[in-house]
Coordinates of C-alpha atoms in Angstrom, one line a residue:
Chain B
X172 CA -14.6 20.4 -11.5
X173 CA -16.5 20.2 -14.9
X174 CA -14.1 17.5 -15.9
X175 CA -14.7 15.5 -12.5
X176 CA -18.3 15.7 -13.1
X177 CA -18.1 14.5 -16.7
X178 CA -15.9 11.5 -15.5
X179 CA -18.6 10.8 -12.8
X180 CA -21.5 10.8 -15.2
X181 CA -19.6 8.4 -17.7
X182 CA -18.7 6.1 -14.8
X183 CA -22.2 6.2 -13.3
X184 CA -23.7 5.2 -16.9
X185 CA -22.1 2.0 -16.4
X186 CA -23.3 1.5 -13.0
X187 CA -26.6 0.0 -14.0
X188 CA -24.8 -2.6 -16.1
X189 CA -22.8 -3.9 -13.0
X190 CA -25.8 -3.8 -10.8
X191 CA -27.8 -6.1 -13.3
X192 CA -25.2 -8.6 -12.7
X193 CA -27.0 -9.5 -9.6
X194 CA -30.2 -10.3 -11.7
X195 CA -28.3 -12.8 -13.7
X196 CA -29.5 -16.5 -13.7
X197 CA -27.4 -19.1 -12.3
X198 CA -27.8 -22.9 -12.6
X199 CA -26.3 -24.9 -9.7
X200 CA -26.0 -28.7 -9.7
X201 CA -26.3 -30.7 -6.6
X202 CA -25.3 -34.6 -6.8
X203 CA -26.5 -36.6 -3.8
X204 CA -27.2 -40.0 -2.3
X205 CA -31.0 -40.7 -1.2
X206 CA -30.1 -41.8 2.2
X207 CA -27.0 -39.8 2.8
X208 CA -27.4 -37.6 6.0
X209 CA -25.0 -34.8 4.7
X210 CA -26.9 -34.8 1.5
X211 CA -30.1 -34.3 3.2
X212 CA -28.7 -31.3 5.3
X213 CA -27.5 -29.6 2.1
X214 CA -30.5 -30.1 0.4
X215 CA -32.7 -28.5 3.4
X216 CA -30.2 -25.6 3.3
X217 CA -30.3 -25.1 -0.2
X218 CA -34.1 -25.3 -0.4
X219 CA -34.4 -22.7 2.4
X220 CA -31.7 -20.4 1.0
X221 CA -32.9 -20.3 -2.6
X222 CA -36.8 -20.0 -1.7
X223 CA -37.0 -16.4 -2.5
X224 CA -34.1 -16.6 -5.1
X225 CA -35.8 -17.1 -8.6
X226 CA -32.7 -16.5 -10.6
X227 CA -30.8 -19.5 -9.0
X228 CA -32.1 -23.0 -10.1
X229 CA -30.9 -26.0 -8.3
X230 CA -30.6 -29.2 -10.4
X231 CA -30.6 -32.3 -8.5
X232 CA -29.0 -35.6 -9.3
X233 CA -29.5 -38.8 -7.1
X234 CA -26.4 -41.2 -7.8
X235 CA -26.9 -44.3 -5.6
X236 CA -30.0 -45.4 -7.3
X237 CA -29.3 -43.9 -10.7
X238 CA -26.3 -45.3 -12.6
X239 CA -26.6 -42.5 -15.5
X240 CA -26.4 -39.8 -12.6
X241 CA -23.4 -41.6 -11.1
X242 CA -21.5 -41.4 -14.5
X243 CA -22.6 -37.8 -15.0
X244 CA -20.9 -37.1 -11.7
X245 CA -17.6 -38.5 -12.8
X246 CA -17.6 -36.6 -16.0
X247 CA -18.6 -33.4 -14.2
X248 CA -15.5 -34.1 -12.0
X249 CA -13.2 -34.5 -15.1
X250 CA -14.9 -31.0 -16.6
X251 CA -14.0 -29.3 -13.4
X252 CA -10.4 -31.0 -13.3
X253 CA -11.4 -32.8 -10.0
X254 CA -11.2 -36.4 -9.8
X255 CA -12.6 -36.7 -6.2
X256 CA -16.3 -37.0 -6.6
X257 CA -17.7 -37.7 -3.1
X258 CA -21.1 -36.6 -2.2
X259 CA -22.8 -34.3 -1.6
X260 CA -21.2 -32.6 -4.7
X261 CA -22.4 -29.3 -5.4
X262 CA -21.5 -27.5 -8.7
X263 CA -21.5 -23.6 -8.6
X264 CA -20.2 -22.1 -11.7
X265 CA -16.5 -23.6 -12.2
X266 CA -16.2 -24.6 -8.7
X267 CA -17.4 -27.7 -6.8
X268 CA -18.1 -27.8 -3.1
X269 CA -17.7 -31.3 -1.7
X270 CA -19.1 -32.3 1.5
X271 CA -21.5 -30.4 3.7
X272 CA -21.2 -29.5 7.5
X273 CA -23.8 -27.6 9.2
X274 CA -22.5 -24.1 10.3
X275 CA -19.4 -24.8 8.3
X276 CA -20.1 -25.0 4.5
X277 CA -23.2 -22.6 4.2
X278 CA -21.0 -19.4 4.0
X279 CA -18.8 -21.0 1.5
X280 CA -22.0 -21.8 -0.5
X281 CA -23.3 -18.5 -0.5
X282 CA -19.9 -16.7 -1.0
X283 CA -19.4 -18.8 -4.2
X284 CA -22.9 -18.1 -5.5
X285 CA -22.5 -14.3 -5.0
X286 CA -19.2 -14.6 -6.9
X287 CA -20.6 -16.5 -9.8
X288 CA -23.6 -14.2 -9.9
X289 CA -21.3 -11.4 -10.6
X290 CA -18.7 -12.8 -13.1
X291 CA -18.8 -14.1 -16.5
X292 CA -18.2 -17.9 -16.8
X293 CA -18.7 -20.8 -19.2
X294 CA -21.3 -23.1 -17.7
X295 CA -19.4 -26.1 -18.9
X296 CA -21.4 -28.6 -16.5
X297 CA -24.7 -27.2 -17.5
X298 CA -23.8 -27.6 -21.2
X299 CA -22.5 -31.1 -20.2
X300 CA -25.8 -31.9 -18.5
X301 CA -27.8 -30.2 -21.3
X302 CA -29.3 -27.6 -19.1
X303 CA -27.6 -24.8 -21.1
X304 CA -27.2 -24.8 -24.8
X305 CA -24.1 -26.2 -26.9
X306 CA -23.4 -29.5 -25.1
X307 CA -19.6 -30.0 -24.9
X308 CA -17.7 -32.9 -25.7
X309 CA -16.2 -34.5 -22.8
X310 CA -14.3 -37.4 -24.4
X311 CA -11.2 -35.3 -24.3
X312 CA -9.9 -35.2 -20.7
X313 CA -8.5 -31.8 -20.2
X314 CA -7.6 -32.4 -16.5
X315 CA -4.6 -33.5 -14.8
X316 CA -4.6 -35.9 -11.9
X317 CA -3.8 -33.9 -8.7
X318 CA -2.8 -35.2 -5.3
X319 CA -5.7 -34.8 -2.8
X320 CA -4.8 -32.0 -0.2
X321 CA -5.2 -32.7 3.5
X322 CA -8.1 -30.3 3.9
X323 CA -10.7 -29.3 1.4
X324 CA -9.3 -32.0 -0.7
X325 CA -11.9 -31.7 -3.3
X326 CA -12.2 -28.0 -3.6
X327 CA -11.4 -27.2 -7.2
X328 CA -10.7 -23.7 -6.6
X329 CA -7.8 -24.6 -4.1
X330 CA -6.3 -27.2 -6.5
X331 CA -6.4 -24.7 -9.5
X332 CA -4.3 -22.4 -7.4
X333 CA -1.4 -24.6 -6.9
X334 CA 1.5 -24.6 -9.2
X335 CA 4.6 -26.7 -9.3
X336 CA 7.6 -24.5 -9.6
X337 CA 11.1 -25.9 -10.0
X338 CA 13.2 -25.8 -6.9
X339 CA 10.4 -23.9 -4.9
X340 CA 8.0 -26.9 -5.2
X341 CA 4.3 -26.6 -5.0
X342 CA 3.1 -22.9 -4.6
X343 CA -0.3 -21.7 -3.8
X344 CA -0.7 -18.8 -6.4
X345 CA -3.4 -17.2 -4.2
X346 CA -1.5 -17.0 -1.1
X347 CA 1.8 -16.0 -2.9
X348 CA -0.2 -13.3 -4.8
X349 CA -1.6 -11.9 -1.5
X350 CA 1.7 -12.0 0.2
X351 CA 3.2 -10.0 -2.6
X352 CA 0.4 -7.5 -2.7
X353 CA 0.8 -7.2 1.1
X354 CA 4.5 -6.4 0.6
X355 CA 4.1 -4.2 -2.2
X356 CA 1.3 -2.0 -1.2
X357 CA 2.6 -1.9 2.4
X358 CA 5.9 -0.6 1.0
X359 CA 4.3 2.0 -1.2
X360 CA 2.2 3.3 1.6
X361 CA 5.0 3.4 4.0
X362 CA 7.1 5.6 1.7
X363 CA 4.4 8.3 2.0
X364 CA 6.2 10.9 3.7
X365 CA 3.1 12.2 5.5
X366 CA 3.9 10.7 9.0
X367 CA 7.7 10.2 8.4
X368 CA 8.5 13.7 9.9
X369 CA 7.2 12.6 13.5
X370 CA 9.5 9.6 13.7
X371 CA 12.5 11.9 12.4
X372 CA 11.7 14.4 14.8
X373 CA 11.3 12.0 17.8
X374 CA 14.8 10.4 16.6
X375 CA 16.4 13.8 16.7
X376 CA 15.1 14.3 20.3
X377 CA 16.1 10.8 21.5
X378 CA 19.5 11.3 20.2
X379 CA 19.8 14.4 22.3
X380 CA 19.2 12.3 25.5
X381 CA 22.3 10.4 25.1
X382 CA 20.7 7.4 27.2
X383 CA 20.9 4.5 24.6
X384 CA 18.6 2.3 26.7
X385 CA 15.8 4.8 26.9
X386 CA 16.2 5.8 23.4
X387 CA 15.7 2.1 22.1
X388 CA 13.0 1.5 24.5
X389 CA 11.1 4.8 23.7
X390 CA 11.7 4.5 19.9
X391 CA 10.5 0.8 19.8
X392 CA 7.4 1.8 21.8
X393 CA 6.6 4.6 19.4
X394 CA 6.9 2.2 16.4
X395 CA 5.1 -0.8 18.1
X396 CA 2.2 1.7 19.2
X397 CA 2.3 3.2 15.5
X398 CA 2.0 -0.3 14.0
X399 CA -0.9 -1.3 16.4
X400 CA -3.0 1.8 15.5
X401 CA -2.6 0.9 11.9
X402 CA -3.2 -2.9 12.5
X403 CA -6.3 -2.3 14.4
X404 CA -7.7 0.3 11.9
X405 CA -7.1 -2.2 8.9
X406 CA -8.8 -5.2 11.1
X407 CA -11.7 -2.8 12.0
X408 CA -12.1 -1.7 8.1
X409 CA -11.7 -5.4 7.1
X410 CA -14.6 -6.5 9.2
X411 CA -16.8 -3.6 7.9
X412 CA -15.8 -4.0 4.3
X413 CA -16.8 -7.8 4.7
X414 CA -20.2 -6.7 5.7
X415 CA -20.5 -3.6 3.4
X416 CA -18.9 -5.4 0.3
X417 CA -22.6 -7.3 0.1
X418 CA -24.2 -4.1 -0.5
X419 CA -23.6 -3.5 -4.1
X420 CA -24.1 0.4 -4.1
X421 CA -21.6 0.8 -1.1
X422 CA -19.1 -1.6 -3.0
X423 CA -19.5 0.7 -6.3
X424 CA -19.2 4.0 -4.1
X425 CA -16.0 2.7 -2.7
X426 CA -14.5 1.7 -6.0
X427 CA -15.7 5.1 -7.6
X428 CA -14.0 6.9 -4.6
X429 CA -10.8 5.0 -5.1
X430 CA -10.8 5.8 -8.8
X431 CA -11.5 9.7 -8.0
X432 CA -8.9 9.9 -5.3
X433 CA -6.2 7.8 -7.2
X434 CA -7.1 9.9 -10.2
X435 CA -6.7 12.9 -8.0
X436 CA -3.2 11.8 -6.7
X437 CA -2.0 11.0 -10.4
X438 CA -3.2 14.5 -11.6
X439 CA -1.7 16.1 -8.7
X440 CA 1.7 14.4 -9.3
X441 CA 1.9 15.2 -13.0
X442 CA 0.6 18.8 -13.0
X443 CA 1.9 20.0 -9.4
X444 CA 4.4 18.0 -7.9
X445 CA 6.3 17.0 -10.8
X446 CA 6.5 20.6 -12.1
X447 CA 7.6 22.0 -9.0
X448 CA 11.2 23.3 -9.2
X449 CA 11.8 23.1 -5.4
X450 CA 12.0 19.5 -4.0
X451 CA 12.0 19.3 0.0
X452 CA 9.7 19.1 2.9
X453 CA 6.4 20.7 2.5
X454 CA 5.1 22.2 5.6
X455 CA 1.5 21.8 6.3
X456 CA -0.3 23.0 9.5
X457 CA 2.8 24.7 11.1
X458 CA 0.7 25.3 14.5
X459 CA -0.5 21.8 14.6
X460 CA 3.0 20.4 13.9
X461 CA 4.6 22.8 16.5
X462 CA 2.1 21.5 19.2
X463 CA 3.0 17.9 18.4
X464 CA 6.7 18.7 18.4
X465 CA 6.4 20.3 21.8
X466 CA 4.6 17.4 23.2
X467 CA 7.4 15.1 22.0
X468 CA 10.0 17.3 23.2
X469 CA 8.2 17.3 26.9
X470 CA 7.9 13.5 26.8
X471 CA 11.4 12.8 25.7
X472 CA 13.0 14.9 28.5
X473 CA 10.4 13.7 31.2
X474 CA 12.5 12.4 34.0
X475 CA 10.1 9.7 35.0
X476 CA 10.4 6.9 32.6
X477 CA 7.1 5.4 33.1
X478 CA 5.4 8.7 32.3
X479 CA 7.7 9.1 29.3
X480 CA 6.7 5.7 28.1
X481 CA 3.0 6.5 28.7
X482 CA 3.4 9.8 26.9
X483 CA 5.1 8.3 23.8
X484 CA 2.2 5.8 23.6
X485 CA -0.4 8.4 23.7
X486 CA 1.3 10.6 21.1
X487 CA 2.1 7.7 18.8
X488 CA -1.7 6.7 19.0
X489 CA -3.0 10.2 18.5
X490 CA -0.9 11.2 15.8
X491 CA -1.1 8.1 13.8
X492 CA -5.0 8.5 13.9
X493 CA -4.5 11.9 12.7
X494 CA -2.1 11.0 10.0
X495 CA -4.2 8.0 8.9
X496 CA -6.2 10.5 6.9
X497 CA -3.2 11.2 4.8
X498 CA -2.8 7.6 3.7
X499 CA -6.2 6.4 3.9
X500 CA -6.5 5.1 0.4
X501 CA -4.1 2.3 0.1
X502 CA -5.0 0.3 3.4
X503 CA -8.6 0.7 2.6
X504 CA -8.1 -0.6 -1.1
X505 CA -5.8 -3.6 0.4
X506 CA -8.6 -4.6 3.0
X507 CA -11.2 -4.4 0.2
X508 CA -9.1 -7.0 -1.6
X509 CA -8.7 -9.3 1.6
X510 CA -12.5 -8.9 2.0
X511 CA -13.1 -9.9 -1.5
X512 CA -11.0 -13.2 -0.9
X513 CA -12.6 -16.0 0.9
X514 CA -10.0 -16.0 3.7
X515 CA -9.9 -17.4 7.4
X516 CA -9.6 -14.7 10.2
X517 CA -6.1 -15.8 10.7
X518 CA -5.3 -15.3 7.2
X519 CA -6.6 -11.9 7.1
X520 CA -4.5 -11.0 10.3
X521 CA -1.4 -12.5 8.9
X522 CA -1.7 -10.4 5.7
X523 CA -2.6 -7.3 7.4
X524 CA 0.6 -7.9 9.7
X525 CA 2.8 -8.4 6.6
X526 CA 1.3 -5.1 5.3
X527 CA 1.8 -3.3 8.6
X528 CA 5.5 -4.7 8.7
X529 CA 6.2 -3.5 5.4
X530 CA 4.6 -0.1 5.8
X531 CA 7.0 0.6 8.8
X532 CA 9.9 -1.3 7.3
X533 CA 11.6 2.2 6.2
X534 CA 10.8 3.8 9.8
X535 CA 12.2 0.6 11.3
X536 CA 15.3 0.9 9.1
X537 CA 15.8 4.6 9.8
X538 CA 15.4 4.1 13.6
X539 CA 17.8 1.1 13.9
X540 CA 20.6 2.9 11.6
X541 CA 20.1 6.0 14.0
X542 CA 20.3 4.1 17.1
X543 CA 23.3 2.1 15.9
X544 CA 25.4 5.1 14.3
X545 CA 23.8 8.0 16.5
X546 CA 23.2 9.8 13.3
X547 CA 20.0 10.1 11.4
X548 CA 19.9 9.0 7.9
X549 CA 16.7 10.0 5.8
X550 CA 14.9 9.2 2.7
X551 CA 14.8 11.9 0.1
X552 CA 11.7 13.7 -0.6
X553 CA 12.5 13.2 -4.2
X554 CA 11.8 9.4 -3.6
X555 CA 8.9 9.9 -1.2
X556 CA 6.9 11.9 -3.9
X557 CA 6.7 9.1 -6.1
X558 CA 4.9 7.1 -3.5
X559 CA 1.7 9.3 -4.3
X560 CA 2.2 8.5 -8.0
X561 CA 2.6 4.8 -7.6
X562 CA -0.2 4.9 -4.7
X563 CA -2.6 6.7 -7.1
X564 CA -2.1 4.3 -10.0
X565 CA -2.6 1.2 -7.6
X566 CA -5.9 3.0 -6.3
X567 CA -7.2 3.6 -9.9
X568 CA -6.3 0.1 -10.9
X569 CA -8.0 -1.5 -7.9
X570 CA -11.0 0.7 -8.3
X571 CA -11.4 -0.5 -11.8
X572 CA -10.9 -4.0 -11.2
X573 CA -13.5 -3.9 -8.2
X574 CA -16.0 -2.4 -10.6
X575 CA -15.3 -4.4 -13.7
X576 CA -13.4 -7.5 -12.8
X577 CA -13.7 -8.3 -9.2
X578 CA -13.0 -11.9 -10.1
X579 CA -9.3 -10.8 -10.8
X580 CA -9.0 -9.5 -7.4
X581 CA -10.2 -12.7 -5.9
X582 CA -6.8 -14.1 -7.4
X583 CA -8.1 -17.4 -8.6
X584 CA -5.8 -18.7 -11.1
Chain C
X17 CA 29.9 34.9 2.5
X18 CA 27.3 33.8 4.9
X19 CA 24.5 31.2 4.3
X20 CA 21.5 31.3 6.8
X21 CA 20.3 27.7 6.8
X22 CA 16.5 27.4 7.9
X23 CA 15.5 23.7 8.5
X24 CA 13.8 21.6 10.7
X25 CA 14.6 18.6 12.9
X26 CA 11.6 16.7 11.5
X27 CA 12.4 17.5 7.7
X28 CA 14.2 14.5 5.9
X29 CA 15.2 16.9 3.1
X30 CA 17.1 19.1 5.9
X31 CA 18.9 16.0 7.2
X32 CA 20.1 15.1 3.5
X33 CA 21.3 18.6 3.0
X34 CA 23.5 18.6 6.1
X35 CA 26.0 16.3 4.6
X36 CA 26.2 18.9 1.5
X37 CA 26.4 21.8 3.8
X38 CA 29.2 20.1 5.7
X39 CA 31.4 19.5 2.5
X40 CA 30.7 23.1 1.5
X41 CA 32.2 24.3 4.9
X42 CA 35.2 22.0 4.4
X43 CA 35.9 23.5 0.8
X44 CA 34.9 27.2 1.2
X45 CA 35.3 29.8 3.6
X46 CA 31.6 30.5 4.2
X47 CA 29.8 31.1 7.6
X48 CA 26.6 29.0 8.2
X49 CA 23.8 30.3 10.7
X50 CA 21.6 27.5 11.6
X51 CA 18.0 28.6 12.2
X52 CA 15.2 26.1 13.3
X53 CA 11.9 26.7 11.4
X54 CA 9.7 25.6 14.3
X55 CA 11.6 27.1 17.3
X56 CA 13.4 30.0 16.1
X57 CA 12.2 33.6 15.0
X58 CA 12.3 33.2 11.4
X59 CA 9.3 35.6 10.3
X60 CA 11.5 38.3 8.8
X61 CA 13.1 35.9 6.3
X62 CA 9.5 35.1 4.7
X63 CA 10.0 31.3 4.4
X64 CA 7.3 29.7 2.3
X65 CA 6.1 26.1 2.5
X66 CA 9.1 24.3 1.5
X67 CA 12.3 23.4 3.5
X68 CA 15.1 23.6 3.9
X69 CA 15.8 27.2 2.9
X70 CA 19.3 28.5 2.2
X71 CA 19.7 32.2 2.3
X72 CA 23.0 33.6 0.7
X73 CA 24.2 36.8 2.5
X74 CA 27.0 39.1 1.3
X75 CA 27.6 42.5 2.8
X76 CA 24.6 41.9 5.0
X77 CA 22.3 41.7 2.0
X78 CA 20.5 38.7 0.4
X79 CA 21.9 37.7 -2.8
X80 CA 19.8 34.8 -3.6
X81 CA 18.3 31.9 -2.0
X82 CA 18.1 28.0 -2.7
X83 CA 15.0 26.2 -1.6
X84 CA 14.8 22.5 -1.0
X85 CA 17.2 19.7 -1.7
X86 CA 20.1 20.7 -4.2
X87 CA 23.4 19.4 -5.4
X88 CA 26.7 20.8 -3.9
X89 CA 27.3 22.2 -7.5
X90 CA 24.3 24.5 -7.2
X91 CA 26.0 26.1 -4.0
X92 CA 29.3 26.2 -5.6
X93 CA 28.1 28.1 -8.5
X94 CA 26.7 30.8 -6.4
X95 CA 29.6 30.9 -4.2
X96 CA 32.1 31.1 -7.4
X97 CA 30.0 33.7 -8.9
X98 CA 30.3 36.1 -5.9
X99 CA 34.1 35.7 -5.4

């Protein structure tokens, strides 16, 4: 207990340093044309938004009546690695937001400002425009010509995230990384033996009925309902996380909690699980599990198919809600990463679906094998126990990154 | 020799051990008594929190027990020592 308190005190010592990040000054640069209507809308929005934000300074450059400013815009485009320099052209940190649509671009601007208020970066544009110190030499063209994308063709962040890989072609590093993260964290979460026992028991009961059609339908319904509960939980948490992440203290609390929980899991593995001589199924709450088992038994042997189907949905939903507590850490951390990234609702749903699919992949495999061979194959607890260790390491890692390098979790390469 | 196997239909380790018990039965003259942790009366066997449990009985007395997942060699060692 003393050790935990000590760790907390050490971690909390660094908290003011992180919170101070919000007080950081940020220069942003807007290139516009005098009579351009979108530029006027953007100026109006920025003036209103920045009214009470003294730490953010807006520098404006009119380019239609000022040749020097027009040249500046071209140079700024080169500095940011973006040759498409249409107006309005707003530079925030190392990112350029080109164009402005009312109700469309505001959130992106706010998110980008929030992001650059938190991370350290070199204000190359500010240096070039002599706003900040050490003007840089722009004679060296450090950028490569890139083909414009269909949408957001001038968004440097998106262009920077694309890489040319032989055979595979152009790969978006952010999308690929998020897909990989969904697969890996989903798999590790799925190997957690917490909820596996319910599926194993259900399959044992189903095999006893000897009605193949009924077995398939009830099993698939159980797995689908489980997936739906997990998916709904992730989407709800994702929506909540998007809101809560804006409050620095809540985000910090989640990060600290992840470090503590992950640390506890690693500690538990190293000093308890790894030292344990007996490797098998750990029985937790025998009375509760007996109740669940009796319900499953009753449902499987229910004569009315409709009632059995309804029963299996109810049991899957209730059991998964209870078992969710067992593996809460990883899905919460995963949704935190999704919330940190500026993703569309569809993208968030797709990544959550990939996560859930891989979370259930071992269950699906065990179920299909059992239905095909009428024999249950199980994953040894020797393997399952490592999921706690890997899960713990992932949680600690994400927790620290959320605290000290949230920009790494935004997966901009 | 008799082995009392206490397992559960919900336990992956018990399923894994089924194969080993079958191999053991084919190789040795052992009687296996299957008991279900959840539905049979197993109180008298003083089972802990880890399943499966294999209790080795000879002359109606418990010789030893194996708990959790084990290799067939671990069982063979006990059986051979008693023969």
